[in-house]
mmCIF file of C-alpha atoms in Angstrom:
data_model
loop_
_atom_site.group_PDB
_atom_site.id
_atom_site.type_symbol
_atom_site.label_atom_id
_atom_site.label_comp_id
_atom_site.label_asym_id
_atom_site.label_seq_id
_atom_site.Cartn_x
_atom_site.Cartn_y
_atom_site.Cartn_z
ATOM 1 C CA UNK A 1 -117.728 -212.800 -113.980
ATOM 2 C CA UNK A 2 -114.307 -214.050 -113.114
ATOM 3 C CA UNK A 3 -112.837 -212.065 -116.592
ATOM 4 C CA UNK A 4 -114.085 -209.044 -115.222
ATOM 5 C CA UNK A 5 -112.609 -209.086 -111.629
ATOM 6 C CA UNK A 6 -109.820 -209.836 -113.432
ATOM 7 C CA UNK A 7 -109.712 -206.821 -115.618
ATOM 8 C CA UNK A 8 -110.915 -204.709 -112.493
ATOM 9 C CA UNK A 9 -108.186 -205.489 -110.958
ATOM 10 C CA UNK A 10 -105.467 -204.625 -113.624
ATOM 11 C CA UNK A 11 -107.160 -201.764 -114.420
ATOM 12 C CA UNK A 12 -106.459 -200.616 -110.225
ATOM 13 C CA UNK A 13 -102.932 -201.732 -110.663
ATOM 14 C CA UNK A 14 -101.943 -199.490 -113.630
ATOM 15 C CA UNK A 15 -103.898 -196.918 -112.123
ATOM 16 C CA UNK A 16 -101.800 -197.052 -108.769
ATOM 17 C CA UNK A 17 -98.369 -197.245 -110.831
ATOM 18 C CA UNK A 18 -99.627 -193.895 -112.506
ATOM 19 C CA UNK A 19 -99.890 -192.103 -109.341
ATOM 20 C CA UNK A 20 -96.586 -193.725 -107.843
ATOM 21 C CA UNK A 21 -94.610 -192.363 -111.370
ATOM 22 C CA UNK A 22 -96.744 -188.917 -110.378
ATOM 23 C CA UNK A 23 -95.622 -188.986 -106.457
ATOM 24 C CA UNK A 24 -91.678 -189.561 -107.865
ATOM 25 C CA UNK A 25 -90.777 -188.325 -110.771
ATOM 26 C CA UNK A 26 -87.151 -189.172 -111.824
ATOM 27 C CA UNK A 27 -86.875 -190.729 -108.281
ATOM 28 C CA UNK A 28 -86.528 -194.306 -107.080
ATOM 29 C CA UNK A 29 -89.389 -195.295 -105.370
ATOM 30 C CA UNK A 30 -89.343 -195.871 -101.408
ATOM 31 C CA UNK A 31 -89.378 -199.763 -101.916
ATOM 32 C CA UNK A 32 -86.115 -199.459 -104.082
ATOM 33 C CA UNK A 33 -82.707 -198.650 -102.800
ATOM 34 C CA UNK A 34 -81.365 -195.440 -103.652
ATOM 35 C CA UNK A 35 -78.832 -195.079 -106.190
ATOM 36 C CA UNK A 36 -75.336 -195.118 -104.455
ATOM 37 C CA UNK A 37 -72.458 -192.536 -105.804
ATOM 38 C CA UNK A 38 -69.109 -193.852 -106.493
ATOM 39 C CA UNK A 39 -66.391 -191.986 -103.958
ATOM 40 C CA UNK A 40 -64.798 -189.397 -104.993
ATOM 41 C CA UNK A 41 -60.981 -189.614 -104.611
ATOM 42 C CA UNK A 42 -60.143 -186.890 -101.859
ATOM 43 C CA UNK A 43 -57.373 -184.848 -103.028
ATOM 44 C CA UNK A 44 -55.193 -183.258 -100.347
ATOM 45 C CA UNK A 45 -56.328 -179.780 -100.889
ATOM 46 C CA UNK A 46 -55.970 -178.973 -97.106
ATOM 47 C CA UNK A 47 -55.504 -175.078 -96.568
ATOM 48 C CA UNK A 48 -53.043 -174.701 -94.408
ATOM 49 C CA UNK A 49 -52.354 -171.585 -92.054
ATOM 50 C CA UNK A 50 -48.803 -170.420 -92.353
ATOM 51 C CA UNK A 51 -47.044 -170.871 -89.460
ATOM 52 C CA UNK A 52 -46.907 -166.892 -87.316
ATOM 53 C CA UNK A 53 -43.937 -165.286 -88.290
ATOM 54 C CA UNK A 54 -42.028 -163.020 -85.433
ATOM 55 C CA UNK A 55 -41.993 -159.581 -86.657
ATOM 56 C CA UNK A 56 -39.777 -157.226 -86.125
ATOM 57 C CA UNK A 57 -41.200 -153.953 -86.259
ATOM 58 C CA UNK A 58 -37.987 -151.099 -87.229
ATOM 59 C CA UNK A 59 -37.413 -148.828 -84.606
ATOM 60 C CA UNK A 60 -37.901 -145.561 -85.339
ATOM 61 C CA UNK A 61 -35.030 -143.025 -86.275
ATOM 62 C CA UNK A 62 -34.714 -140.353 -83.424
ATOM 63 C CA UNK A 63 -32.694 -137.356 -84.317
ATOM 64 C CA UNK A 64 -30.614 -135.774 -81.632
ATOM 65 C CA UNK A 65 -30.761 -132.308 -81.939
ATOM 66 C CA UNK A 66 -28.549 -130.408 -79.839
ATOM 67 C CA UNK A 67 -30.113 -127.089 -78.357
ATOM 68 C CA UNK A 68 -27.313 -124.888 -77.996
ATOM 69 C CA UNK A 69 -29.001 -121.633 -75.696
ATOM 70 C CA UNK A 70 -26.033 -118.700 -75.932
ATOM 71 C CA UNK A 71 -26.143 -117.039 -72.937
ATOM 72 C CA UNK A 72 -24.098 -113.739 -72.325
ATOM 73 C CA UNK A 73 -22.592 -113.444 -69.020
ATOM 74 C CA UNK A 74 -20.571 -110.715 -67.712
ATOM 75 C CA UNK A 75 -17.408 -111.913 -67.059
ATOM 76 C CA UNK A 76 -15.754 -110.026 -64.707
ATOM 77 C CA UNK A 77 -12.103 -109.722 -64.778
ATOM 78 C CA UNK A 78 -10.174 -108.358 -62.254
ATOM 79 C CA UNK A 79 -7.695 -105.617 -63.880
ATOM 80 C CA UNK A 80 -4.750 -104.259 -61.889
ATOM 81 C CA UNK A 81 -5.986 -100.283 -62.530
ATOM 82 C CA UNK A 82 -4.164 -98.861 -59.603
ATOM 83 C CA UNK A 83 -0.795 -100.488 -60.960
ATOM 84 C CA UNK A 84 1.694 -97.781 -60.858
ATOM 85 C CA UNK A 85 -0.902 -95.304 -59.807
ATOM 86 C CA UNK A 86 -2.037 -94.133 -56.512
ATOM 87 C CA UNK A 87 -5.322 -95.247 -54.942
ATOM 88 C CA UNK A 88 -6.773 -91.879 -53.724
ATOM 89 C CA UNK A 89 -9.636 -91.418 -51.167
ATOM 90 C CA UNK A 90 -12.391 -88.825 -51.341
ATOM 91 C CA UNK A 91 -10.018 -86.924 -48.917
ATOM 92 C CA UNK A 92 -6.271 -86.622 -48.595
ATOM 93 C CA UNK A 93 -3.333 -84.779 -47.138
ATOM 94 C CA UNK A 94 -1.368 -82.928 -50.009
ATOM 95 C CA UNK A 95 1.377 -81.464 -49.369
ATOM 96 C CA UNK A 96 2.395 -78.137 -50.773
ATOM 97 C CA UNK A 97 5.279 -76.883 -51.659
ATOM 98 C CA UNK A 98 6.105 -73.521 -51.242
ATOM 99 C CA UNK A 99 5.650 -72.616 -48.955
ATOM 100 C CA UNK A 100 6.029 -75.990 -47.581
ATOM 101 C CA UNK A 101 2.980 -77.178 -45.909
ATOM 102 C CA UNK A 102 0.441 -79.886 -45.529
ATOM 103 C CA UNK A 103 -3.311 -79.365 -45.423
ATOM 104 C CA UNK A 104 -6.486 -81.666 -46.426
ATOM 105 C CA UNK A 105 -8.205 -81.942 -50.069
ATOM 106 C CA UNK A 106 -10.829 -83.010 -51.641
ATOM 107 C CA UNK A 107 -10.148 -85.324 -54.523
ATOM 108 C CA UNK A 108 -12.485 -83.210 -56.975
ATOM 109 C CA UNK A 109 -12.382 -85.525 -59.912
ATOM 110 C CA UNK A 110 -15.002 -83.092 -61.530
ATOM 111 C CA UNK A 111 -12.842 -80.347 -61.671
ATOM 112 C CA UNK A 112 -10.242 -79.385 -64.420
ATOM 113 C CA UNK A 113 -7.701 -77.843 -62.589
ATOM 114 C CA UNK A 114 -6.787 -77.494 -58.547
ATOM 115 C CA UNK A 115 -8.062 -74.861 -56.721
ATOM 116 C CA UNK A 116 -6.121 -73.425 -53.164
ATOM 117 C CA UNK A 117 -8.243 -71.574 -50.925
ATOM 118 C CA UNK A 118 -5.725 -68.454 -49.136
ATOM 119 C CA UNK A 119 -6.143 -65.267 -47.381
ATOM 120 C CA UNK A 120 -5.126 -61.670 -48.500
ATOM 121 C CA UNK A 121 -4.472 -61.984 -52.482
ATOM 122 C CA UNK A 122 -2.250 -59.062 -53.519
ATOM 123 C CA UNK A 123 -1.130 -58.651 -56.978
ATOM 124 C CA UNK A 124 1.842 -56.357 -57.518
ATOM 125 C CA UNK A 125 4.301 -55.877 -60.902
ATOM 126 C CA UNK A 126 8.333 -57.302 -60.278
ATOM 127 C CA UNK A 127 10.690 -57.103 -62.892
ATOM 128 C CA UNK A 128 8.173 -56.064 -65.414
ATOM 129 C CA UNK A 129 6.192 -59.281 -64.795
ATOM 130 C CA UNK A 130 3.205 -60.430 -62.857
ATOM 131 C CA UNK A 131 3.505 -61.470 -59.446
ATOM 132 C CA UNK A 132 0.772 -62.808 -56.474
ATOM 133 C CA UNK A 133 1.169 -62.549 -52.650
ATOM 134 C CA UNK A 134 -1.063 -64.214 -50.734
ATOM 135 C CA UNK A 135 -0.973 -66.050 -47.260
ATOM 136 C CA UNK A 136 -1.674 -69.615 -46.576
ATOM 137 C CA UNK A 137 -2.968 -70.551 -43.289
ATOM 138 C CA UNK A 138 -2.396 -74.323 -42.403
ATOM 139 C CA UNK A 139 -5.245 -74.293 -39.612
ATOM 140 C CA UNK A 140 -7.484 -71.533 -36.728
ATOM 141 C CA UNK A 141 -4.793 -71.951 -34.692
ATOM 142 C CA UNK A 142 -1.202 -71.638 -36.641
ATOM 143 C CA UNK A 143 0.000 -68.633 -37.802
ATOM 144 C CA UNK A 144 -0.236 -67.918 -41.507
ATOM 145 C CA UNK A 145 2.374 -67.876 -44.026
ATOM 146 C CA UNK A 146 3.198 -65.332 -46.299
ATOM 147 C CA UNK A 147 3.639 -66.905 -50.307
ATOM 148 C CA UNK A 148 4.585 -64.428 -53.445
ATOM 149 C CA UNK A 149 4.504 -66.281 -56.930
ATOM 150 C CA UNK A 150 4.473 -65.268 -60.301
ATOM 151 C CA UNK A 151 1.274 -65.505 -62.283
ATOM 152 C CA UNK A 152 0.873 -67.739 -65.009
ATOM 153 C CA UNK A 153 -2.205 -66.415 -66.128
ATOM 154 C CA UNK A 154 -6.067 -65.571 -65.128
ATOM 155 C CA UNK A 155 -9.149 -68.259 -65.237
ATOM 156 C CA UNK A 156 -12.320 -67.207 -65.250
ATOM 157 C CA UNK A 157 -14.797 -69.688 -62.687
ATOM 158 C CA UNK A 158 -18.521 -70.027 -63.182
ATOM 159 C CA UNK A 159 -20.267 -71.509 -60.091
ATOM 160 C CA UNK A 160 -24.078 -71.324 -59.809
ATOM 161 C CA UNK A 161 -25.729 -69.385 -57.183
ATOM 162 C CA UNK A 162 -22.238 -67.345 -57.093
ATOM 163 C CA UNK A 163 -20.882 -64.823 -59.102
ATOM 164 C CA UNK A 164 -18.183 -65.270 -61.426
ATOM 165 C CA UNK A 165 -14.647 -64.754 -60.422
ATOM 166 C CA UNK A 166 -11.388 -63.650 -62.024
ATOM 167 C CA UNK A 167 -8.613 -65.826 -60.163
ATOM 168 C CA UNK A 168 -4.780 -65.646 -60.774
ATOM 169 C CA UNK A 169 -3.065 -69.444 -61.719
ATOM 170 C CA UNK A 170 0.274 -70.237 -60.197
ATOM 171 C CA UNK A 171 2.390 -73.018 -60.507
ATOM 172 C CA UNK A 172 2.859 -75.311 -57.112
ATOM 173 C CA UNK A 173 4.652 -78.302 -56.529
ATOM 174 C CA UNK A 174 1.715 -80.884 -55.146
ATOM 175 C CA UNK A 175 2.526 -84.173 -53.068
ATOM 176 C CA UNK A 176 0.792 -86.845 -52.029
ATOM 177 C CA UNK A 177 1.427 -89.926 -51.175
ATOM 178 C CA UNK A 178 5.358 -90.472 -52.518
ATOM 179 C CA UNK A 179 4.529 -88.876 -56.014
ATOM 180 C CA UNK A 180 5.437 -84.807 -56.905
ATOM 181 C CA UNK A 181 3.393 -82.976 -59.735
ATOM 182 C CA UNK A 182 4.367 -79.453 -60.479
ATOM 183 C CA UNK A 183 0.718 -78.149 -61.514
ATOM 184 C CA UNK A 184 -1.491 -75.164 -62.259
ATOM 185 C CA UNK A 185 -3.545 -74.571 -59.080
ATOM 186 C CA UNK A 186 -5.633 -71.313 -59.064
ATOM 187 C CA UNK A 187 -5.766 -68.959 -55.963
ATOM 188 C CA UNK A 188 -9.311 -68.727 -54.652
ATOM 189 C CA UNK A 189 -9.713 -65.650 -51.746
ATOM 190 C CA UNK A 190 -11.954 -67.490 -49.431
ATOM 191 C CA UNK A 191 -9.179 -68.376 -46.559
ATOM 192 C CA UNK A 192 -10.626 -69.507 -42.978
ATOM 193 C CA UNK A 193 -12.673 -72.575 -44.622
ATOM 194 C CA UNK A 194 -11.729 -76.411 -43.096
ATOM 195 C CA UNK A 195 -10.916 -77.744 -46.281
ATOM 196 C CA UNK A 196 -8.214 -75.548 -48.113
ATOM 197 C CA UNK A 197 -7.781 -77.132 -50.983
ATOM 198 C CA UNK A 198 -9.415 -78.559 -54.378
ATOM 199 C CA UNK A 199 -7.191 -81.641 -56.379
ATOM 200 C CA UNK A 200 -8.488 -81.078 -59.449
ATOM 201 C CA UNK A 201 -7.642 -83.585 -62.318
ATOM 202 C CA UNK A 202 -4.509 -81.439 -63.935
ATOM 203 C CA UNK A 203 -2.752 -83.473 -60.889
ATOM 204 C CA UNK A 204 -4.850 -86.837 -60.952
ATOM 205 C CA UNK A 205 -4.393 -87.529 -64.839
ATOM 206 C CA UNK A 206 -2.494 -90.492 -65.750
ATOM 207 C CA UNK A 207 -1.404 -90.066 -61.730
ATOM 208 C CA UNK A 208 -3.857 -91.773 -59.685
ATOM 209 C CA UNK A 209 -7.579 -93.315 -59.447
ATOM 210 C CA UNK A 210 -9.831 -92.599 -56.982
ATOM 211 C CA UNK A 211 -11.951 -94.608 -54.122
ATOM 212 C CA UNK A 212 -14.741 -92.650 -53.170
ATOM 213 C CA UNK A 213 -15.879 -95.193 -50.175
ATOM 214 C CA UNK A 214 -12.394 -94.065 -48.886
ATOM 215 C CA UNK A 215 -10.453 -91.461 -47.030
ATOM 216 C CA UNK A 216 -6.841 -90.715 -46.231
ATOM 217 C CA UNK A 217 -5.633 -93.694 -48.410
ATOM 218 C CA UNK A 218 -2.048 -92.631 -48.647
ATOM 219 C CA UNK A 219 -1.400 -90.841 -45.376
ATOM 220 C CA UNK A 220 0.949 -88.213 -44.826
ATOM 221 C CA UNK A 221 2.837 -86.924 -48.132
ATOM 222 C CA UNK A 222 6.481 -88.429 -48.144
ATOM 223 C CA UNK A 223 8.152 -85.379 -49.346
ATOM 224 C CA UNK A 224 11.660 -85.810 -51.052
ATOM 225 C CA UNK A 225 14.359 -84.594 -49.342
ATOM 226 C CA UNK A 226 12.881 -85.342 -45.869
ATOM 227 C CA UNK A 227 10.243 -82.801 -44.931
#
């Protein structure tokens, strides 16, 4: 009886060992100590940040372009014209000689030659040649004066709203201001107006420039030899 207990009881034993190699397999059991690892030798792999570096980012290149805007300004310049010229008005006194008198022009810068405004034209023959009389009447009031020239030749003038007209040319000695021409003036028969007389630009040229805003400019004609 006691053999059999016995064997009972070994047979229990290897049964429970069975189940413990079952419950852990290639494990120590939790009554044995668990298998300790030797220590690895640390090696001093320690990743280390680098340090921030200051950077210095390049500034950029800025080209200086130079805008250059051409602009065209009138410059105005102040030129002497009237240097050794006379400054006319759109009126002046001209004197004229013969027979000797002074009346008022226009300055007619638009017209070629000057024109003188008398009474009574009478042509007549002397010597074989062409000859003019006419009279010349300063103002209402004076008494007029009696001229005879030689003709130089005939013009013929156009004027619109008028009809044409044959006029004699003469030569007159003009003055105004201090300066003398000896010019062509032609004889127009329409005596008795205010204004007798046209200076046309055969006595302007290279002589004098003119001031429309103006009148009177150089006064009464200084005629040489005193008159």
């Amino acid at each position: 009886m006691q053999k059999l207990s016995l064997l009972w009881l070994l047979l229990t034993v290897q049964v429970l060992a069975g189940c413990e190699s079952l419950m852990y397999p290639g494990q120590n059991r939790p009554d044995q100590p668990a298998e300790v690892m030797p220590p690895v030798e640390s090696q001093d792999v320690t990743m280390q940040c680098p340090e921030p570096a200051e950077v210095i980012c390049a500034q950029p290149e800025v080209k200086v372009v130079e805008r250059v805007i051409e602009r065209r300004v009138e410059k105005v310049v102040e030129v002497p014209v009237a240097k050794d010229k006379l400054v006319l008005g759109s009126v002046e006194e001209v004197a004229v000689e013969p027979p000797g008198l002074v009346v008022e022009s226009i300055v007619d810068t638009g017209s070629p030659t000057s024109t003188l405004r008398v009474k009574k034209l009478t042509p007549f023959e002397r010597d074989g040649s062409d000859w003019i009389r006419f009279q010349l009447v300063q103002s209402r009031k004076a008494e007029p004066v009696s001229v005879e020239l030689p003709i130089k030749r005939y013009v013929r003038i156009e004027r619109l709203g008028f009809d044409s007209q044959r006029r004699p040319v003469v030569e007159l000695n003009l003055t105004v201001g201090h300066v003398t021409h000896l010019v062509e003036v032609n004889l127009a028969d329409e005596g008795g107006t205010d204004l007798l007389m046209l200076l046309g630009r055969n006595f302007l040229k290279d002589a004098a420039v003119v001031d429309v805003s103006r009148r009177n400019v150089q006064g009464q004609p200084q005629i040489a030899g005193g008159k």
